[in-house]
GROMACS .gro file of C-alpha atoms in nm:
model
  356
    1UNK     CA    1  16.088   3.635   6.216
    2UNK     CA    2  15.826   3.383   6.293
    3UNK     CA    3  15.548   3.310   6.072
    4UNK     CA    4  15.207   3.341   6.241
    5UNK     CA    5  14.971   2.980   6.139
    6UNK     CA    6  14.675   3.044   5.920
    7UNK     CA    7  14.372   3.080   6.171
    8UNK     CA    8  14.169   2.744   6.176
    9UNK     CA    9  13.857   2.801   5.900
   10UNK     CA   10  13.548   2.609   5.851
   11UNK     CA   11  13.308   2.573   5.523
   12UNK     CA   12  13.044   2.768   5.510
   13UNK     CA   13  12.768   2.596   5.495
   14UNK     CA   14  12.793   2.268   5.706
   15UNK     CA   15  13.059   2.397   5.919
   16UNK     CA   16  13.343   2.107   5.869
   17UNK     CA   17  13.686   2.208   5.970
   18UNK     CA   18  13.846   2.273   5.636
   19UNK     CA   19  14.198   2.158   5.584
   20UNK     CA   20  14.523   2.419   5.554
   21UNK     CA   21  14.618   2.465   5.180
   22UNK     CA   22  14.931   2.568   5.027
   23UNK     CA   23  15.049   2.926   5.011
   24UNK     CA   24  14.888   3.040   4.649
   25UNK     CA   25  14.767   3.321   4.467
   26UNK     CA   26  14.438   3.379   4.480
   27UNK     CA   27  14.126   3.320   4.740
   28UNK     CA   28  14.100   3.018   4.933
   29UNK     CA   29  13.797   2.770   4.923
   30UNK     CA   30  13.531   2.902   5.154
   31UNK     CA   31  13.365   2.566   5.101
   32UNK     CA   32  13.468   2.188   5.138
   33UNK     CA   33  13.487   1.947   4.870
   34UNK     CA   34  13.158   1.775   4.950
   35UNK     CA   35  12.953   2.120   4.979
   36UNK     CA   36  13.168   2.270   4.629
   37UNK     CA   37  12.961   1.965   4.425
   38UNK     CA   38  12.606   2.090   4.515
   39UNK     CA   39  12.419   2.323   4.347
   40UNK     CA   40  12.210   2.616   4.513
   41UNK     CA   41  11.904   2.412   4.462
   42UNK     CA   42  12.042   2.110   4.663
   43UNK     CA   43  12.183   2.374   4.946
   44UNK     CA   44  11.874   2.542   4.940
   45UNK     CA   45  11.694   2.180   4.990
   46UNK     CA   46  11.892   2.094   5.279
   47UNK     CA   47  11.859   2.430   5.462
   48UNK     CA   48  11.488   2.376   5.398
   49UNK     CA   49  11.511   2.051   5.594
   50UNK     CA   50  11.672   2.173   5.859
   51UNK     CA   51  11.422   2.450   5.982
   52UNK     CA   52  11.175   2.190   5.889
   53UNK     CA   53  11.300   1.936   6.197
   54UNK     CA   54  11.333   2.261   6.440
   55UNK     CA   55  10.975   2.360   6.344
   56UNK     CA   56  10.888   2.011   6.427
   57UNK     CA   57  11.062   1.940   6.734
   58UNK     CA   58  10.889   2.255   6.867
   59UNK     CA   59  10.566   2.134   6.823
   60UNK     CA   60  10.629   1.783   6.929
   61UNK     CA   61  10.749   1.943   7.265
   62UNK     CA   62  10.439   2.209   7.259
   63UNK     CA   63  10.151   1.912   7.199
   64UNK     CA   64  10.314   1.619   7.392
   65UNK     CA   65  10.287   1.882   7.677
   66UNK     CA   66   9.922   1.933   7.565
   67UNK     CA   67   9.865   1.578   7.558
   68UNK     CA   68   9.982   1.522   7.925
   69UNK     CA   69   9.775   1.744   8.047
   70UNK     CA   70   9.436   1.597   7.813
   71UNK     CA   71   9.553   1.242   7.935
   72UNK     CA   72   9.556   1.341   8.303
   73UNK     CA   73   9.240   1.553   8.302
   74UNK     CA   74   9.118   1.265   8.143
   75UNK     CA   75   9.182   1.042   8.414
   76UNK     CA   76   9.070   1.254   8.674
   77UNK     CA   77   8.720   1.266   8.529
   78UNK     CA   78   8.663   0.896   8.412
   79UNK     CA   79   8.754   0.799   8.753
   80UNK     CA   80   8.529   1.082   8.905
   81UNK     CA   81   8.128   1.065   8.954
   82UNK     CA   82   8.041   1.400   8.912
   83UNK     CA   83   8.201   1.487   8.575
   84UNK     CA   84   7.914   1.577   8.305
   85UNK     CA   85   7.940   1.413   7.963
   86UNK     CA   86   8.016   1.711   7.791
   87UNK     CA   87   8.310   1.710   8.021
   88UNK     CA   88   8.443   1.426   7.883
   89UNK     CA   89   8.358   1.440   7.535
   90UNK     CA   90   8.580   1.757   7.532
   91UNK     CA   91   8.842   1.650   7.691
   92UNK     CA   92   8.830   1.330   7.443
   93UNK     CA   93   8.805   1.551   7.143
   94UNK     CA   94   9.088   1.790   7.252
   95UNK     CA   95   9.316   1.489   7.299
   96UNK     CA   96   9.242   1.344   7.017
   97UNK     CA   97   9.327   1.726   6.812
   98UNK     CA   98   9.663   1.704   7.001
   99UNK     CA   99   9.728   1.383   6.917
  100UNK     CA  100   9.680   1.434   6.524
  101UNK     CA  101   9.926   1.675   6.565
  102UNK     CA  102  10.164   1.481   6.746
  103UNK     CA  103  10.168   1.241   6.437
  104UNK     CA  104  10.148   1.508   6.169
  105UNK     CA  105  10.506   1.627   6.305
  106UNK     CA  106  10.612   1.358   6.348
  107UNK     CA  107  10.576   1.231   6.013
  108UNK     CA  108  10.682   1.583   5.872
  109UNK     CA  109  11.044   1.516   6.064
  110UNK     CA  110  11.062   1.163   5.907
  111UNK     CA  111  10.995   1.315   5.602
  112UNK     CA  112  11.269   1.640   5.621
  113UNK     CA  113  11.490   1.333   5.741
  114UNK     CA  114  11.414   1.129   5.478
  115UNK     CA  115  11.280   0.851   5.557
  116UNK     CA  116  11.099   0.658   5.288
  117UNK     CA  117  10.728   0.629   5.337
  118UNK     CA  118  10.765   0.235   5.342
  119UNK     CA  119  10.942   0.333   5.671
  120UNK     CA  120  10.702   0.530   5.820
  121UNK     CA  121  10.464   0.301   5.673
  122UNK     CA  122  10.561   0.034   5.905
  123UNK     CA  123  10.525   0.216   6.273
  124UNK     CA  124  10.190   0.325   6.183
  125UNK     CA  125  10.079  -0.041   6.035
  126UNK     CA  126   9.925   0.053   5.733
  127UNK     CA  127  10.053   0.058   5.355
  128UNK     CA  128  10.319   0.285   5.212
  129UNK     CA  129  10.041   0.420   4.953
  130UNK     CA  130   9.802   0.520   5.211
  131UNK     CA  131  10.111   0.739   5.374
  132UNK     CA  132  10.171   0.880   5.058
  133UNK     CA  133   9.819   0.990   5.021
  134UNK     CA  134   9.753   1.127   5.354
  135UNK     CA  135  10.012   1.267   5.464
  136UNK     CA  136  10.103   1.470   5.187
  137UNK     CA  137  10.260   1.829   5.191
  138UNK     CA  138   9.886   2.014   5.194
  139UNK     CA  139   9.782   1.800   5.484
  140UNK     CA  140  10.107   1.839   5.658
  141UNK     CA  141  10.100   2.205   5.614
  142UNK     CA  142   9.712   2.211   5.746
  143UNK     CA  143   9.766   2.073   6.070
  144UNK     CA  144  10.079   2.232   6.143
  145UNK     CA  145  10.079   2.573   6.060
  146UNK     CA  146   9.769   2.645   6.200
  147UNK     CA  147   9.894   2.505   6.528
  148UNK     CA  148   9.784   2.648   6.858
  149UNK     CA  149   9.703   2.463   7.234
  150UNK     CA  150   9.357   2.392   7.166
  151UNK     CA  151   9.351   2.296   7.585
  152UNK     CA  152   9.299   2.700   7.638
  153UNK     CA  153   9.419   2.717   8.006
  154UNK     CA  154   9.241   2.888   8.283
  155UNK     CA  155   9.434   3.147   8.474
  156UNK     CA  156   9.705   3.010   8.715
  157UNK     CA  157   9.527   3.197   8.965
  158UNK     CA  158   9.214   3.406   9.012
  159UNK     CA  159   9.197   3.778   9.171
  160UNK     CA  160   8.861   3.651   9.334
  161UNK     CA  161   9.023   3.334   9.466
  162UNK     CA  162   9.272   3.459   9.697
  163UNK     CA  163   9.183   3.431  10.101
  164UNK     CA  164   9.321   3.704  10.253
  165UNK     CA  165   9.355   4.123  10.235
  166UNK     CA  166   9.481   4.298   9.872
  167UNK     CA  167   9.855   4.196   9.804
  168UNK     CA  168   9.869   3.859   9.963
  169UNK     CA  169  10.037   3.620   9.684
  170UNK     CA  170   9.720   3.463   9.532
  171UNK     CA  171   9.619   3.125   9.546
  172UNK     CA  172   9.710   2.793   9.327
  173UNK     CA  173   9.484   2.678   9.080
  174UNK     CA  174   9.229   2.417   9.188
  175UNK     CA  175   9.324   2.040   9.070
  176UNK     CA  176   9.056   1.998   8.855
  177UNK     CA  177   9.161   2.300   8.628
  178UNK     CA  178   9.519   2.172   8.585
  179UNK     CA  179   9.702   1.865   8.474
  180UNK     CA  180   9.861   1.591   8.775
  181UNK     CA  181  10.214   1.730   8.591
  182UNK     CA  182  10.151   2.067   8.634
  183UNK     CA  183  10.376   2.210   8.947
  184UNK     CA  184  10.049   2.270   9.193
  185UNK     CA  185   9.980   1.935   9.149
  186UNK     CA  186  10.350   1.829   9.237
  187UNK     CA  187  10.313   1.991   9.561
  188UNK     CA  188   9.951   1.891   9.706
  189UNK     CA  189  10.101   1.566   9.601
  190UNK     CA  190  10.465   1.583   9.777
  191UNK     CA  191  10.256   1.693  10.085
  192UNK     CA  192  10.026   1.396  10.063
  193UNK     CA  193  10.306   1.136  10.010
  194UNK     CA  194  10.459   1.296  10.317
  195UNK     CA  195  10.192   1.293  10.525
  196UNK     CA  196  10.130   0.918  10.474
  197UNK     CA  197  10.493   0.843  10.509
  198UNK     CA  198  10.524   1.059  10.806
  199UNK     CA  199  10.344   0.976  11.206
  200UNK     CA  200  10.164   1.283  11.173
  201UNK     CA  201   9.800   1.249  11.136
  202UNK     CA  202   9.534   1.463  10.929
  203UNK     CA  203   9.409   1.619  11.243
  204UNK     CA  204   9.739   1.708  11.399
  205UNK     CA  205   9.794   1.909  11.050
  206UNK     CA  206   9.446   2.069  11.079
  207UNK     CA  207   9.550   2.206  11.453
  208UNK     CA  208   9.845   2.368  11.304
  209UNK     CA  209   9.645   2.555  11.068
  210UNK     CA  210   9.393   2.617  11.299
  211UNK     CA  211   9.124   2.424  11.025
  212UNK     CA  212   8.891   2.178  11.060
  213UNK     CA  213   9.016   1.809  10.954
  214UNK     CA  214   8.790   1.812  10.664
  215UNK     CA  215   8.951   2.145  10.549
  216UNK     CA  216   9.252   1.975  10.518
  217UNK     CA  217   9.162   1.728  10.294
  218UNK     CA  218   8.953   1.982  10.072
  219UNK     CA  219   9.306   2.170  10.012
  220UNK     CA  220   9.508   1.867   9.935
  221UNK     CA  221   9.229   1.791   9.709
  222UNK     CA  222   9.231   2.069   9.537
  223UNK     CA  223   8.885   2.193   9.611
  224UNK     CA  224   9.048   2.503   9.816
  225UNK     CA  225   9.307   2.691   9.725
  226UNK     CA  226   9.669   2.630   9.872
  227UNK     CA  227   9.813   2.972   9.992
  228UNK     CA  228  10.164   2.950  10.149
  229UNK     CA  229  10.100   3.006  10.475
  230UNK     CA  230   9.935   2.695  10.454
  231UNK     CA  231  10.228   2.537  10.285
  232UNK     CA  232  10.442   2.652  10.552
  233UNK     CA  233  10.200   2.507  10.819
  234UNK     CA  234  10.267   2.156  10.646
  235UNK     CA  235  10.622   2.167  10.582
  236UNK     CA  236  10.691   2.226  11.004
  237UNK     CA  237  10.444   1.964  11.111
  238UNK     CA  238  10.570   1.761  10.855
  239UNK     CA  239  10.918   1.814  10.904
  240UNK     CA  240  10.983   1.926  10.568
  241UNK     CA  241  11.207   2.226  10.480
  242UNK     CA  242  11.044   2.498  10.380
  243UNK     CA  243  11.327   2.521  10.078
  244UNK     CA  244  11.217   2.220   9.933
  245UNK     CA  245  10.853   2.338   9.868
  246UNK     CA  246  10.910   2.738   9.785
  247UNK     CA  247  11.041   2.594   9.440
  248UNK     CA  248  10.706   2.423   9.367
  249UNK     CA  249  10.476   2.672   9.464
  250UNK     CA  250  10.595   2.982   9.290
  251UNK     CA  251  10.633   2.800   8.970
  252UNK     CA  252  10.266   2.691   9.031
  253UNK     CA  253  10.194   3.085   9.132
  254UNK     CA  254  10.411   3.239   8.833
  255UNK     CA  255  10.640   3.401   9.113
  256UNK     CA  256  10.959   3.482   8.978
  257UNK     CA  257  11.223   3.374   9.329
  258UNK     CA  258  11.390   3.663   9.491
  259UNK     CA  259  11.751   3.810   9.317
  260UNK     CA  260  11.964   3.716   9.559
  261UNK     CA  261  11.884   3.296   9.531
  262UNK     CA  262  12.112   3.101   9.422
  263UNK     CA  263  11.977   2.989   9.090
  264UNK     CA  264  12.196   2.646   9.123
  265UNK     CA  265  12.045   2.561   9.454
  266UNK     CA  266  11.735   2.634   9.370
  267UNK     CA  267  11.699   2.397   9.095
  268UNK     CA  268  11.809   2.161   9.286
  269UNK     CA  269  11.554   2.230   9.595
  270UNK     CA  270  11.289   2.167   9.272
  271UNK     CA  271  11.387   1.865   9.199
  272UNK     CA  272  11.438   1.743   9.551
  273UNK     CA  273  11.040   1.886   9.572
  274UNK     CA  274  10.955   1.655   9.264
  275UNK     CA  275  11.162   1.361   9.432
  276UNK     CA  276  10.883   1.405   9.761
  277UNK     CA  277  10.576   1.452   9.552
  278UNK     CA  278  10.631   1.094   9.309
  279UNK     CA  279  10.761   0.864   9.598
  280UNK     CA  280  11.078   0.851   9.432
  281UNK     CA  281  11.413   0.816   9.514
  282UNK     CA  282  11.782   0.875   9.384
  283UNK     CA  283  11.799   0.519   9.366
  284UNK     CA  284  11.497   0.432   9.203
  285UNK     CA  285  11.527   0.733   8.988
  286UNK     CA  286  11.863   0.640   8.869
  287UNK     CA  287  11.735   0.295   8.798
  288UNK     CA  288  11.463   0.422   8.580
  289UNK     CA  289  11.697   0.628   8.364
  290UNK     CA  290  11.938   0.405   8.357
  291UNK     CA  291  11.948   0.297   8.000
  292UNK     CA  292  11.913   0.674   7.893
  293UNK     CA  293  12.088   0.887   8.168
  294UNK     CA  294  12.404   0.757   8.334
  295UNK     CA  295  12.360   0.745   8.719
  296UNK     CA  296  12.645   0.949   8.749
  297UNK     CA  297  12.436   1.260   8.557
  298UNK     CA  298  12.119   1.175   8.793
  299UNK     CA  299  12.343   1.213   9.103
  300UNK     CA  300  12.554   1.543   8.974
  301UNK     CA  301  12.191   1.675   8.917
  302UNK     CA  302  12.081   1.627   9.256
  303UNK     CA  303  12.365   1.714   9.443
  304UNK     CA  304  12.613   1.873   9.264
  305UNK     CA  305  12.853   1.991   9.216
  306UNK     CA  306  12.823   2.055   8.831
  307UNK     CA  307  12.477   2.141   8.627
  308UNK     CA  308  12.417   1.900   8.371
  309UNK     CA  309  12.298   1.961   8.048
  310UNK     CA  310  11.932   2.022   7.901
  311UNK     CA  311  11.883   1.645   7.785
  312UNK     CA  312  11.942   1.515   8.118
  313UNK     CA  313  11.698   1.757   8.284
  314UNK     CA  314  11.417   1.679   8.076
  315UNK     CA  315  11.451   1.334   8.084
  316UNK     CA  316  11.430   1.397   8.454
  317UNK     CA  317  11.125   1.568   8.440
  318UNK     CA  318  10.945   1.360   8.268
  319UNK     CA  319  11.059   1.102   8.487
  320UNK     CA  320  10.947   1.296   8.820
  321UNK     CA  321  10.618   1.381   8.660
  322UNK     CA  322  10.670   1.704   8.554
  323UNK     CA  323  10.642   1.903   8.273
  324UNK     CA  324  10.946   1.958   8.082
  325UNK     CA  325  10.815   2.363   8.017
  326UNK     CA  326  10.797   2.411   8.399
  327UNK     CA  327  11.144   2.312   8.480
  328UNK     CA  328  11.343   2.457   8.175
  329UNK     CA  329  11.338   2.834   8.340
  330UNK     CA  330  11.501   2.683   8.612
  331UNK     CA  331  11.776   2.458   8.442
  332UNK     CA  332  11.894   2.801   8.230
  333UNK     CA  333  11.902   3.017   8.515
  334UNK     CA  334  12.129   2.772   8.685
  335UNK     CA  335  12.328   2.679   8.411
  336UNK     CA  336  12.422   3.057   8.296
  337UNK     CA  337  12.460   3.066   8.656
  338UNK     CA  338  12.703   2.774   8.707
  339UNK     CA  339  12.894   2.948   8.364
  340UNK     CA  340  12.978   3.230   8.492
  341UNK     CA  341  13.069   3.070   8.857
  342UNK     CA  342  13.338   2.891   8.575
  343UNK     CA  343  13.484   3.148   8.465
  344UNK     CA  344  13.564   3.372   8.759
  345UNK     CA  345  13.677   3.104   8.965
  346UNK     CA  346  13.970   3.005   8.729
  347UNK     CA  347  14.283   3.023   8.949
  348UNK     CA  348  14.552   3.277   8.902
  349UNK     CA  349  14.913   3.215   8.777
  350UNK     CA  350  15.044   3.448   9.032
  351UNK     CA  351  15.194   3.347   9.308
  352UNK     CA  352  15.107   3.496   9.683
  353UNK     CA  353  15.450   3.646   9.711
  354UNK     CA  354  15.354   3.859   9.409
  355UNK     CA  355  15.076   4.060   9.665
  356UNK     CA  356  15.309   4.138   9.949
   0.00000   0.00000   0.00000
């Protein structure tokens, strides 16, 4: 009679593999040696920590988004001659909120990873002492806890906005109301950076829509709003596929894509969208993350055939000048998707002659 092996076990609280002891009396360690020498206090610490750096990454992701969108709203009006001064002072003063915030987690992750305030000291340029005085718990606790987007979003779209009878999808947001990252942006710009690239001149576009050449402009601007008929207008006088741009615009709209796409391929028409709208290309792009993200995880993104993971995506976004929030949706659809493909395609140990 053979003697089944003990199952593999792992310590409780850190999760090592635990090593096989003898056959004894009694119940084995549920613990490893390391974890077995601290008390409940010092476990209790370290769990502390722990949710500590999650709570912090989350809000580093949640205000550097909010900070994208300040700094490019930003630009947009400095460079502008029509933007009031209270404009701009709130813009300024809603960057600078986000910003604060951005360092008070960041300090509160040094600290839960315990980093010495000499440390932290010395990437802000000031003294260890005034570290330990500002940024103490209370403080950190203050600006954290509270923590909402203080940038307070207008709708993605308008009921009143929308050209065309009830039930028509509605309209993107104008550019002025929305960050260069966001995903309306992404596509008034892929169409632009087409259109330049392209023989095909503003006026040629404006026949196919059956607008005036001015009109044209006013939607790329962003003054009008960008329904897809329009899109589709552009994409066949610009000889882009229509696949490439559906991605873009109902992430910009909030439209959820029909059940039967191919979550995979869809991501990958988004990205291909973001490639258009940057003026990037693989090669470039693979040359930009190149000291991060191996080429070989920029092309397997692009084109297949694999999904890699969330890391490489969102260095990708950032890279394509998106925001990481718009394109995460699409990365888990296709990666549960691109699971599941996994496991049903595993081939069979029968052979033919076993079915007749």
């Amino acid at each position: 009679m053979s003697v089944r092996p003990p199952a593999p076990r792992s310590c409780q609280d850190c999760g090592t593999p635990l090593e096989p002891e003898p056959a004894r009396s009694g119940r084995p360690a549920a613990r490893c040696a390391h974890c077995r020498t601290r008390t409940p206090a010092q476990r209790q610490k370290e769990e502390e920590d722990r949710q500590t750096r999650a709570f912090c990454e989350d809000v580093l992701h949640a205000a550097t988004d909010t900070v994208a969108r300040h700094a490019a709203a930003l630009l947009h009006q400095a460079y502008g001659t029509t933007a009031p001064t209270g404009d701009l002072l709130t813009t300024v003063a809603c960057l600078q909120r986000a910003l604060t915030v951005v360092e008070a987690a960041t300090v509160a992750r040094a600290r839960a990873l315990h980093e010495t305030h000499a440390t932290v000291a010395a990437h802000l340029s000031v003294s260890a002492d005034h570290v330990r005085k500002k940024y103490d718990k209370k403080h950190l606790d203050r600006v954290l806890a509270p923590y909402t987007d203080p940038w307070n979003p207008t709708p993605v779209f308008a009921a009143t906005d929308s050209e065309g009878p009830p039930g028509q999808e509605p309209s993107l947001p104008r550019a002025q109301e929305c960050s260069e990252r966001r995903a309306a942006d992404r596509l008034r710009a892929a169409l632009s950076h087409t259109m330049r690239r392209s023989a095909a001149s503003q006026r040629a576009v404006a026949e196919a829509i059956r607008r005036h050449p001015s009109y044209v402009s006013r939607l790329l601007s962003g003054e009008k709003p960008l329904h897809w008929p329009h899109v589709r207008d552009f994409a066949r006088v610009l000889g882009i596929a229509e696949r490439l741009l559906l991605p873009l615009y109902n992430v910009a709209a909030g439209i959820e894509p029909p059940p039967e796409t191919d979550p995979v391929a869809y991501l990958r028409d988004y990205l291909a969208g973001l490639l258009l709208s940057c003026g990037h290309t693989p090669h470039t792009l693979s040359d930009a993350l190149a000291p991060t993200v191996p080429p070989t995880a920029v092309r397997e993104a692009l084109h297949g055939p694999g999904v890699p993971d969330w890391a490489v995506h969102k260095q990708l976004a950032a890279a394509l000048f998106s925001l990481p929030s718009d394109m995460r949706p699409l990365w888990q659809a296709a990666h549960h998707h691109a699971v599941a493909q996994a496991r049903t395609s595993t081939p069979s140990r029968l052979h033919a002659e076993h079915f007749g």
